[in-house]
mmCIF file of C-alpha atoms in Angstrom:
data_model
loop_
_atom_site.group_PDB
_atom_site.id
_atom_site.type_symbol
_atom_site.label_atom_id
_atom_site.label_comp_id
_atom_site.label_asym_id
_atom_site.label_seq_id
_atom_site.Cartn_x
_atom_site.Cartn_y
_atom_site.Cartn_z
ATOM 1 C CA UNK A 66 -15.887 -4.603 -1.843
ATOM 2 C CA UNK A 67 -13.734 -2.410 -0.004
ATOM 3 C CA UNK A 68 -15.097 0.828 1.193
ATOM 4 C CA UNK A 69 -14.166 4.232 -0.625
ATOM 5 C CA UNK A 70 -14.259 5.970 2.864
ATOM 6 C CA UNK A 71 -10.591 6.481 4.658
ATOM 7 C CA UNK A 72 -10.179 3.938 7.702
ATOM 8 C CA UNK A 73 -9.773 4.148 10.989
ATOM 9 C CA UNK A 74 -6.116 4.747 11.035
ATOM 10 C CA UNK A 75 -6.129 7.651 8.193
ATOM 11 C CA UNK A 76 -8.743 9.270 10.730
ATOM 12 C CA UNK A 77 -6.804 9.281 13.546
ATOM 13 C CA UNK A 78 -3.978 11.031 11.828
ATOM 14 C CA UNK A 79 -5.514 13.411 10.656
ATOM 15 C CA UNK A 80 -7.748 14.319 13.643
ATOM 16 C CA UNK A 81 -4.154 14.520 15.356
ATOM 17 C CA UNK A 82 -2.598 16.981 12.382
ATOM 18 C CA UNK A 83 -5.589 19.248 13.451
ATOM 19 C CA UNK A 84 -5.685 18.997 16.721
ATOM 20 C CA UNK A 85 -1.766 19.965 17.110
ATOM 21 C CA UNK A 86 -2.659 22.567 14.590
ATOM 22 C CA UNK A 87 -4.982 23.910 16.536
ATOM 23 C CA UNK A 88 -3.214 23.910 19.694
ATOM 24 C CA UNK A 89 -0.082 25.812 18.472
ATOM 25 C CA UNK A 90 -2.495 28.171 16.447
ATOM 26 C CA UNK A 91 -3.563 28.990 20.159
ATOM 27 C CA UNK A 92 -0.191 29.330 21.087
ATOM 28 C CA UNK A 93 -0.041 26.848 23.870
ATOM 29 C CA UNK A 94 2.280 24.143 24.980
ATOM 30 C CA UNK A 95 1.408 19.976 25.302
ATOM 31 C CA UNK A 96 1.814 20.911 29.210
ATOM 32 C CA UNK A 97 -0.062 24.044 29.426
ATOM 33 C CA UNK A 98 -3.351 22.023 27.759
ATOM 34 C CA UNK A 99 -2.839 19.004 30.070
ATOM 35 C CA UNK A 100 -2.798 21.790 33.018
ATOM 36 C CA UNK A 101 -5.444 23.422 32.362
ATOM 37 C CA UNK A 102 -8.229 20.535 31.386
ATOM 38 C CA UNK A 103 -6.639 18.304 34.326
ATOM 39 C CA UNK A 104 -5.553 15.589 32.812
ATOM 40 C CA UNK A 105 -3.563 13.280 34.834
ATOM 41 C CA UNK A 106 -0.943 12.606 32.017
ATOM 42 C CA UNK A 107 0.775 14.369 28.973
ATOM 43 C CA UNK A 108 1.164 11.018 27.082
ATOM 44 C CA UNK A 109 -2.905 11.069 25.992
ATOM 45 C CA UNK A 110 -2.581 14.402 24.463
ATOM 46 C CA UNK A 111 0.668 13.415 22.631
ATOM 47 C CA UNK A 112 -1.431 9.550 21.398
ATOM 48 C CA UNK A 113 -3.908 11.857 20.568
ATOM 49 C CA UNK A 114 -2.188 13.999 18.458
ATOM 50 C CA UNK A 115 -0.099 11.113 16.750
ATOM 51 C CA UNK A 116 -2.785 9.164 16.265
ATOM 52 C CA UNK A 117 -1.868 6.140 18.072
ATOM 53 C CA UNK A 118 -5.193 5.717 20.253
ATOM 54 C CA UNK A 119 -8.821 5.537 19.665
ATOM 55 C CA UNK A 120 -10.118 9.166 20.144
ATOM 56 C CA UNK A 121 -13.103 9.669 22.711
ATOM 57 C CA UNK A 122 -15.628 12.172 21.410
ATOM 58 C CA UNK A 123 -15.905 13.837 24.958
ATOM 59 C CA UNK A 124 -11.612 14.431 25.143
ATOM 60 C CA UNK A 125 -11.866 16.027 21.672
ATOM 61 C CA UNK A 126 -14.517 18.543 22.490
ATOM 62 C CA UNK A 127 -13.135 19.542 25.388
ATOM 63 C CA UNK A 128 -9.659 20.071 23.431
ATOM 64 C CA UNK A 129 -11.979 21.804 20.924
ATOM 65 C CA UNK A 130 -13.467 24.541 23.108
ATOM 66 C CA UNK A 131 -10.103 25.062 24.604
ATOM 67 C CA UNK A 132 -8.714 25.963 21.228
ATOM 68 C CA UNK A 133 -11.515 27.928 20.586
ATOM 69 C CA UNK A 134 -12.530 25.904 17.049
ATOM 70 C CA UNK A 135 -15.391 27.483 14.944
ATOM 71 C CA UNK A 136 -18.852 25.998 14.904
ATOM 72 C CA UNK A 137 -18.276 24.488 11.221
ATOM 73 C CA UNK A 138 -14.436 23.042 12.093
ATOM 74 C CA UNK A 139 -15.799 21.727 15.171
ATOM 75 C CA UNK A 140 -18.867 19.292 13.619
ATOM 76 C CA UNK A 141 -16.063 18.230 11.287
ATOM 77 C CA UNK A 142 -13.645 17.537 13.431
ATOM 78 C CA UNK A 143 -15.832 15.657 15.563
ATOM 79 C CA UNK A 144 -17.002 13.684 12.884
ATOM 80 C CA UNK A 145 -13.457 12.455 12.083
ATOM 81 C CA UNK A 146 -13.656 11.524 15.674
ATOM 82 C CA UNK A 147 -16.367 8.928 14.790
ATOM 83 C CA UNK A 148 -15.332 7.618 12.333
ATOM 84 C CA UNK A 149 -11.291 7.434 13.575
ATOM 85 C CA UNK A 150 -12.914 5.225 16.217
ATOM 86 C CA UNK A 151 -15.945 3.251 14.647
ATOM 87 C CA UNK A 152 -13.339 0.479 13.969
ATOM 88 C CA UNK A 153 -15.762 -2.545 13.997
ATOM 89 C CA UNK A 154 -18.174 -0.691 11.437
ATOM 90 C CA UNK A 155 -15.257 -0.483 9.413
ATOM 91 C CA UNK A 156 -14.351 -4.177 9.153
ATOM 92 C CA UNK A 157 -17.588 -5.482 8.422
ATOM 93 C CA UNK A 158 -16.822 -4.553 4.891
ATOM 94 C CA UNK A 159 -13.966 -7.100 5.113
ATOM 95 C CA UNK A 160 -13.311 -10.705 5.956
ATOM 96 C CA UNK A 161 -11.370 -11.781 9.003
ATOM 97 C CA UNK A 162 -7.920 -10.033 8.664
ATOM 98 C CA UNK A 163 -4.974 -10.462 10.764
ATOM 99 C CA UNK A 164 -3.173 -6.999 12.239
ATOM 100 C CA UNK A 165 -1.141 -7.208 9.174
ATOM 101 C CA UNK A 166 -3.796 -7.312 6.776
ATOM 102 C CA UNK A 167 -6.095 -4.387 8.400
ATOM 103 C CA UNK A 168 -3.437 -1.903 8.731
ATOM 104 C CA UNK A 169 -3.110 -2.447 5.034
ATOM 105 C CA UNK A 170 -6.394 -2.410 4.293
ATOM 106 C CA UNK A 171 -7.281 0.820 6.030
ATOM 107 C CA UNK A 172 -4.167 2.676 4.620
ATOM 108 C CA UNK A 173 -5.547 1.067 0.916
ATOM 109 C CA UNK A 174 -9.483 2.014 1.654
ATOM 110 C CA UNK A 175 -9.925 6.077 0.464
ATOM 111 C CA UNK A 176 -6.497 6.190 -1.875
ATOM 112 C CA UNK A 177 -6.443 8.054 -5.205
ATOM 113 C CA UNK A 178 -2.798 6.851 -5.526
ATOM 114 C CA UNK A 179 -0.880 4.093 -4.731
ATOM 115 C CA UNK A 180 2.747 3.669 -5.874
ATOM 116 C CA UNK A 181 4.669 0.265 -5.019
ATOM 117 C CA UNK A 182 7.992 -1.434 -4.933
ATOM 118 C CA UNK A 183 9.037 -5.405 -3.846
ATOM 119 C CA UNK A 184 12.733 -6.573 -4.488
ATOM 120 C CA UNK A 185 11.449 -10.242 -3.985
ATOM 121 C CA UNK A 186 7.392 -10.420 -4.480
ATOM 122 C CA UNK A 187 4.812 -9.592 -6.459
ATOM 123 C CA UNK A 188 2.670 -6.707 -4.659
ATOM 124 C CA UNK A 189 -0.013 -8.202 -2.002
ATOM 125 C CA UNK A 190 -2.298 -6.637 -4.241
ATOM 126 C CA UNK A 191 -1.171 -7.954 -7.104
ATOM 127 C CA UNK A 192 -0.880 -11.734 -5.962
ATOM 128 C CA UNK A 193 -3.221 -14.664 -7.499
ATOM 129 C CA UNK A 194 -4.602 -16.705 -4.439
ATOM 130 C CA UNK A 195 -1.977 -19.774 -5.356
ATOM 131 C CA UNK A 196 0.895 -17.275 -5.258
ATOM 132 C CA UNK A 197 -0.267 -15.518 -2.069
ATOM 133 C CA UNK A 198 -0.709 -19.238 -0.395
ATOM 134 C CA UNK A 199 2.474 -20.560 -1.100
ATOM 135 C CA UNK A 200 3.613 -16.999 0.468
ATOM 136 C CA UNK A 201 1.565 -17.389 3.387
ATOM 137 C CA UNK A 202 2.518 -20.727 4.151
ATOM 138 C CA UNK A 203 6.213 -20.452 3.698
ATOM 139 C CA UNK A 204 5.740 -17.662 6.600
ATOM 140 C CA UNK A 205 4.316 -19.634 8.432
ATOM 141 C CA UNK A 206 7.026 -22.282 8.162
ATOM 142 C CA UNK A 207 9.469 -19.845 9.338
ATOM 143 C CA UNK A 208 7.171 -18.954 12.402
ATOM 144 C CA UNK A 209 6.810 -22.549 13.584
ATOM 145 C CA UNK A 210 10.313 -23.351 13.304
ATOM 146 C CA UNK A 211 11.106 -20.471 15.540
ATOM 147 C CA UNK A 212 8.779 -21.554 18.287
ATOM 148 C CA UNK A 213 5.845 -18.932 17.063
ATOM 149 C CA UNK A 214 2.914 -21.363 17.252
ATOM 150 C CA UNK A 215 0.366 -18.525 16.787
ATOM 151 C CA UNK A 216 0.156 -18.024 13.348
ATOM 152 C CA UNK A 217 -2.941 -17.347 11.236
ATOM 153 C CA UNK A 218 -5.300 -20.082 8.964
ATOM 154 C CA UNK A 219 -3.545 -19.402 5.545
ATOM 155 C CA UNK A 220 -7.067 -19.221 4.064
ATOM 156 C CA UNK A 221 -8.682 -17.243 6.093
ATOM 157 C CA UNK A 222 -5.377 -14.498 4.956
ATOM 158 C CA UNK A 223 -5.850 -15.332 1.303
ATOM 159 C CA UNK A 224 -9.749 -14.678 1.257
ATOM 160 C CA UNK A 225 -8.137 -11.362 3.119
ATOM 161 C CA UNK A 226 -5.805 -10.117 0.529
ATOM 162 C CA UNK A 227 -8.846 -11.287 -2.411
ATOM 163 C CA UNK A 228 -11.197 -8.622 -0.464
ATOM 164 C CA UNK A 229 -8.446 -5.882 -0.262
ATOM 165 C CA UNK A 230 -7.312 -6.638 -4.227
ATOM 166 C CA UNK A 231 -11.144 -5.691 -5.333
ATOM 167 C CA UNK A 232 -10.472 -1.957 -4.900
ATOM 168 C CA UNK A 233 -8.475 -1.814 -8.166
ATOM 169 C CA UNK A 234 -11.786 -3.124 -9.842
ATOM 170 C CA UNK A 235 -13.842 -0.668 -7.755
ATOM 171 C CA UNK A 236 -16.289 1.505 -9.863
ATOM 172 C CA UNK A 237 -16.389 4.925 -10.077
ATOM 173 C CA UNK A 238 -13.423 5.731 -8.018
ATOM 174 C CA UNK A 239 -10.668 2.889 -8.266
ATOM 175 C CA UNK A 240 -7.494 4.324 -7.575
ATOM 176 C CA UNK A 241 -4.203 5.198 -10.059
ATOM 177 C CA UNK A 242 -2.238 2.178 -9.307
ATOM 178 C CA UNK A 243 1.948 1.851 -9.856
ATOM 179 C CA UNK A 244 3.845 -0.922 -9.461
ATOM 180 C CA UNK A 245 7.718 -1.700 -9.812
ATOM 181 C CA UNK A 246 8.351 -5.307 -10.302
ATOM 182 C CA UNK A 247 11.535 -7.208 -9.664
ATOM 183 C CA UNK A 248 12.030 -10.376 -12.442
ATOM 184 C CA UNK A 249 12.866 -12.498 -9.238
ATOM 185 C CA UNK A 250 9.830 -12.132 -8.140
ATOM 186 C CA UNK A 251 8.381 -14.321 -11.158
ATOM 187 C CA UNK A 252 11.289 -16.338 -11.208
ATOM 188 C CA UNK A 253 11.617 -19.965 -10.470
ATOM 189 C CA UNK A 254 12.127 -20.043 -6.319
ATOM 190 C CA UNK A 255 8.572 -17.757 -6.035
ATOM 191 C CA UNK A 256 6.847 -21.268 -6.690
ATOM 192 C CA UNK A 257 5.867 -23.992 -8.809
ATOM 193 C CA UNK A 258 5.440 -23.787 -12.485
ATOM 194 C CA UNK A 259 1.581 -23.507 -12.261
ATOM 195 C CA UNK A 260 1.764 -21.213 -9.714
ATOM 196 C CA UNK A 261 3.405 -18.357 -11.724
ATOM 197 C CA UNK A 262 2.105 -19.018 -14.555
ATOM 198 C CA UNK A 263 -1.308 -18.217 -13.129
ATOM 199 C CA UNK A 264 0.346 -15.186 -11.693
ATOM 200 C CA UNK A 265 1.968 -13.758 -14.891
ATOM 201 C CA UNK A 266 -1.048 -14.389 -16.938
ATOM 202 C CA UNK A 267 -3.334 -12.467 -13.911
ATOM 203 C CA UNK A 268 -0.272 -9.445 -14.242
ATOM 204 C CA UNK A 269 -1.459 -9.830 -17.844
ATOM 205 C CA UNK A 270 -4.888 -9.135 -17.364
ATOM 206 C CA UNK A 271 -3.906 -6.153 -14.475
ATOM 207 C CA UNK A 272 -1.634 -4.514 -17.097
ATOM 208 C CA UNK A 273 -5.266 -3.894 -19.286
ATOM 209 C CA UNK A 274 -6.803 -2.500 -16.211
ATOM 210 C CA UNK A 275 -6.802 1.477 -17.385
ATOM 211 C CA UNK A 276 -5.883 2.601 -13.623
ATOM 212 C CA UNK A 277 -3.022 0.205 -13.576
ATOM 213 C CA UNK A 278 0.398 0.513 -14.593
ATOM 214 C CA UNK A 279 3.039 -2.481 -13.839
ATOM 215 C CA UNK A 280 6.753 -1.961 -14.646
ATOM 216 C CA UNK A 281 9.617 -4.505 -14.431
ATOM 217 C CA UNK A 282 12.599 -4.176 -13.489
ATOM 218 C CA UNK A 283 14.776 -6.749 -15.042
ATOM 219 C CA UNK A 284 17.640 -8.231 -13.071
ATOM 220 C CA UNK A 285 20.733 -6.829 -14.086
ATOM 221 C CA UNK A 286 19.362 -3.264 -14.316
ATOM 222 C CA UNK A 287 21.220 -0.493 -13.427
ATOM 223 C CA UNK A 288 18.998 1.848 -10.747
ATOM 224 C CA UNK A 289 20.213 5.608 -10.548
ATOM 225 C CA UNK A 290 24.207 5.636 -9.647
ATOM 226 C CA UNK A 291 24.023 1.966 -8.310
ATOM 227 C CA UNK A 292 21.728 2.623 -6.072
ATOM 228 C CA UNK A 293 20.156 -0.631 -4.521
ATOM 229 C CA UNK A 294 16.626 -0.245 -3.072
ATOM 230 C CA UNK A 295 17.024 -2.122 0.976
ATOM 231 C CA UNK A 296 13.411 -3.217 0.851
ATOM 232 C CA UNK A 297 9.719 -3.288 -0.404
ATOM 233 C CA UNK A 298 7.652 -0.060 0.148
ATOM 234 C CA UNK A 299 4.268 1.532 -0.584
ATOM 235 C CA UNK A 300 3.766 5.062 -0.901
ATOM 236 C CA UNK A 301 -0.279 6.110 -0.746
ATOM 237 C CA UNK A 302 -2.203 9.576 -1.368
ATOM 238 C CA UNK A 303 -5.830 10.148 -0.430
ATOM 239 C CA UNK A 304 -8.314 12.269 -2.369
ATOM 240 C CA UNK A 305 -8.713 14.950 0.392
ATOM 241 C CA UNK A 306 -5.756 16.630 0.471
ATOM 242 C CA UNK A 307 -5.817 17.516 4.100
ATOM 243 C CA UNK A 308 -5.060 13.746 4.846
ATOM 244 C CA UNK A 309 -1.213 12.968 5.051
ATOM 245 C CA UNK A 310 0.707 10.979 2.324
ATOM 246 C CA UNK A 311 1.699 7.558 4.236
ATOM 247 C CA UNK A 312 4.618 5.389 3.478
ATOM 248 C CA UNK A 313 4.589 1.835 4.149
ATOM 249 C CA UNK A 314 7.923 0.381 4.677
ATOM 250 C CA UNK A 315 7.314 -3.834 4.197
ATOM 251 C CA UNK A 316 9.871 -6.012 6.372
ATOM 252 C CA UNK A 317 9.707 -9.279 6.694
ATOM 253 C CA UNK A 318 8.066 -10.000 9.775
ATOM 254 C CA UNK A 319 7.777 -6.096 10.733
ATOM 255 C CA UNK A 320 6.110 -3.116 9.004
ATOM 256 C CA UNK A 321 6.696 0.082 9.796
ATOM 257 C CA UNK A 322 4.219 3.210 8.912
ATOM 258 C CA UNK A 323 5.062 6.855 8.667
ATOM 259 C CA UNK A 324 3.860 10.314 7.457
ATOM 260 C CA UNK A 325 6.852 12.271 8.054
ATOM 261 C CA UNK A 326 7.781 14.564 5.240
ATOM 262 C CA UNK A 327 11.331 14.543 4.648
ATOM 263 C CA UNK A 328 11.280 10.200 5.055
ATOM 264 C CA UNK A 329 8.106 10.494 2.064
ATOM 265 C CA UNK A 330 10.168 12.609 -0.060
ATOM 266 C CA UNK A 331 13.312 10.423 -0.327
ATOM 267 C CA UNK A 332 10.937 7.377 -0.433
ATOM 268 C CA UNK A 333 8.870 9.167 -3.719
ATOM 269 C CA UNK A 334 12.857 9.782 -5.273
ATOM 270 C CA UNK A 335 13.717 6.237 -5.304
ATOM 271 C CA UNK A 336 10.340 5.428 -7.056
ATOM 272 C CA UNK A 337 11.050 7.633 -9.273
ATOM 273 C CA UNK A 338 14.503 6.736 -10.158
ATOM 274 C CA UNK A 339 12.814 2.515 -9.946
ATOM 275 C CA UNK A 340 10.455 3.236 -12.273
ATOM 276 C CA UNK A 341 12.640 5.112 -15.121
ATOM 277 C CA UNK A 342 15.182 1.991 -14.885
ATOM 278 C CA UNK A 343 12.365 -0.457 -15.469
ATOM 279 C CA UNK A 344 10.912 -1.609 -18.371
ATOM 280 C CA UNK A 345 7.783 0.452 -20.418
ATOM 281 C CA UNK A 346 4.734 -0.494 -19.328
ATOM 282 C CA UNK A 347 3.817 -1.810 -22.955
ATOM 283 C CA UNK A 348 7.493 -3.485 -22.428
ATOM 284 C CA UNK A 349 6.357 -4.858 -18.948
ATOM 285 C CA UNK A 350 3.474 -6.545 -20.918
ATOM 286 C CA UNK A 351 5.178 -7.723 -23.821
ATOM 287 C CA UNK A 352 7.471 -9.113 -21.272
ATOM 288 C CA UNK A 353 4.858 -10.892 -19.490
ATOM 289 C CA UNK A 354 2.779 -12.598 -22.255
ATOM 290 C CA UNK A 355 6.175 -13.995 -23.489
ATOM 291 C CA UNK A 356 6.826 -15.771 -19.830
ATOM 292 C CA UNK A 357 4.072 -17.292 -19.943
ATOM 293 C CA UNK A 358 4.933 -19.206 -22.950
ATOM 294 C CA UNK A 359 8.320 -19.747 -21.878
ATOM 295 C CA UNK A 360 7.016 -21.644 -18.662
ATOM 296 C CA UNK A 361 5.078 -23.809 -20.532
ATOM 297 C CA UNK A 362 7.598 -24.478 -23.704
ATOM 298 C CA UNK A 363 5.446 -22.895 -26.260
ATOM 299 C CA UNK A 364 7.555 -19.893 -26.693
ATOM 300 C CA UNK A 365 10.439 -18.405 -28.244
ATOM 301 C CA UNK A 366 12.974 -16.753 -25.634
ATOM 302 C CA UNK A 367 11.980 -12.727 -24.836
ATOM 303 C CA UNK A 368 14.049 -10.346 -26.745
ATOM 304 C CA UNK A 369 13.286 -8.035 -23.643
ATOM 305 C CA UNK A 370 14.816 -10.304 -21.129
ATOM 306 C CA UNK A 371 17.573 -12.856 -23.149
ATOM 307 C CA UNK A 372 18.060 -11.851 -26.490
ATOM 308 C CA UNK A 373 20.176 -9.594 -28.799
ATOM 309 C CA UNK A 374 20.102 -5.633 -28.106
ATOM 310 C CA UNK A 375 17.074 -5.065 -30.598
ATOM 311 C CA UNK A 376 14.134 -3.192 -29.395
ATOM 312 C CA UNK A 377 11.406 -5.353 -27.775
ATOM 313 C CA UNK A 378 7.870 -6.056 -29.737
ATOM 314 C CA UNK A 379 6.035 -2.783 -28.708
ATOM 315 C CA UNK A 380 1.963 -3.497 -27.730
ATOM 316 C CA UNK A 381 0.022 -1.124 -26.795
ATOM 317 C CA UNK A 382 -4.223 -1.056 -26.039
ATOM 318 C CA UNK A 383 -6.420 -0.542 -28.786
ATOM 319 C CA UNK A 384 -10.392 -1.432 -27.884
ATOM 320 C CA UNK A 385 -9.423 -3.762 -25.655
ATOM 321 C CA UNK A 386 -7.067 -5.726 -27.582
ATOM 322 C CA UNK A 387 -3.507 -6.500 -28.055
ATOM 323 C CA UNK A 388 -1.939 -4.797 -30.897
ATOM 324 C CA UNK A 389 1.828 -4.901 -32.196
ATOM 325 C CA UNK A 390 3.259 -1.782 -33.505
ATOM 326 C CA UNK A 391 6.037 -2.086 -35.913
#
């Protein structure tokens, strides 16, 4: 089970949001600090404060009595500093995980929120272990054709994403999860028959989850004023408010990771505007049990999806169960 605790990464940032707080509270420069504790460069003050190295405990106390930190900010701070770098401690809550996989796993351990978007997949978190192997091993396709013989044992990664995908399930404090699905990413070039039919009938059982909300977005729906979304990204807010809001920008090969304000905001405005183009999320379901049906032949086509402009079979949750409201 994933830990409720923040990871290593989500400490580091913030012990560098209160360190450069701390520093400009004293009124002094990057330069002026590295002069006057005699440090040979000012790159490790500027890792430090972006949170892009492992923080030594002895670096941040001296920092600390420079600033002139309280007694009670100063035990905090330097337990942030533990933790930020107590990386292998971490991980023994997890299976092997590639880069990939910890860097989302840290950003996913000690969320209240998560929002997400994917023009082409269903969500990592999302993904039934057929679905996520087929994923995984068309990657890996790609890699060995281009000469990239160094690529992870698919299992191993799919036993990876199962252990990250238990923190929806995790009891008391799962977090609020969103997700903005694109029909492609059920549609017939995501896999074999089986294969998504497993996966819509898991979305299925997701959709019940009370801290889960899926929304599609069908395929020739209009988004804002024609506004096309350029890729998948994950937006994610922590219980303490003091720890930054982090976007997750998902290439294909490449993700990129940021806590800058102005790139959140625009990032939380496209959500937005995804989420009031999709479907309901009683819609999204309705949606979904009818798929599976039409993958196997057993079903009528979806009103949602192909049929005449009448309104969609509305289900809601009712003890548990599926209801239909007329």
């Amino acid at each position: 089970m994933p830990p409720a605790a923040p990871g290593p990464i989500l400490r580091r940032r913030r012990l560098g949001i209160e360190l450069r707080r701390l520093r400009e509270q004293a009124g002094l420069t990057g330069d002026q600090v590295i002069e006057r504790i005699g440090w040979a460069s000012a790159s490790k003050l500027s890792r430090l404060e972006n949170g892009r190295s492992r923080p030594d405990p002895d670096d941040v106390g001296v920092l600390l009595t420079l600033y002139g930190a309280q007694d009670e900010l100063r035990e905090e701070l330097l337990g942030i500093t533990h933790d930020a770098g107590d990386m292998r401690g971490w991980l023994r809550n997890f299976p092997v995980m590639t880069q990939q996989q910890r860097a989302f796993a840290e950003l996913e351990a000690g969320c209240a929120e998560i929002s997400e978007y994917n023009p082409v997949l269903v969500p990592g978190l999302l993904q039934t272990p057929g679905y996520a192997r087929h994923r995984i091993m068309s990657a890996a396709q790609v890699a060995e054709e281009a000469g990239d013989l160094e690529t992870e044992d698919p299992e191993t990664e799919v036993r990876a994403r199962q252990a990250r995908q238990s923190l929806l399930t995790r009891s008391p404090d799962a977090p609020r999860y969103t997700a903005v699905l694109e029909e492609a990413a059920l549609g017939r070039r995501a896999g074999p028959t089986e294969v998504l039919h497993e996966q819509i009938v898991h979305l299925c059982e997701l959709a019940l989850l009370p801290n889960v909300t899926l929304r599609l977005l069908l395929r020739d729906t209009r988004v804002g004023d024609w506004y096309l979304p350029p890729t998948a990204f994950s937006v994610y807010r922590f219980a303490d408010p003091l720890d930054p809001e982090t976007l997750a920008i998902e290439g294909g090969f490449t993700d990129v990771m940021s806590t800058e304000v102005n790139t959140l905001n625009r990032y939380k405005v496209v959500f937005e505007w995804l989420s009031s183009a999709a479907l309901s999320a009683s819609d999204t379901l309705s949606w979904l049990i009818e798929a599976t049906g039409r993958l196997t032949g057993t079903a009528a086509e979806s009103t949602v999806a192909f049929g005449p402009a009448t309104a969609p079979t509305q289900r809601r949750r009712d003890s548990g169960r599926l209801t239909t409201d007329r």
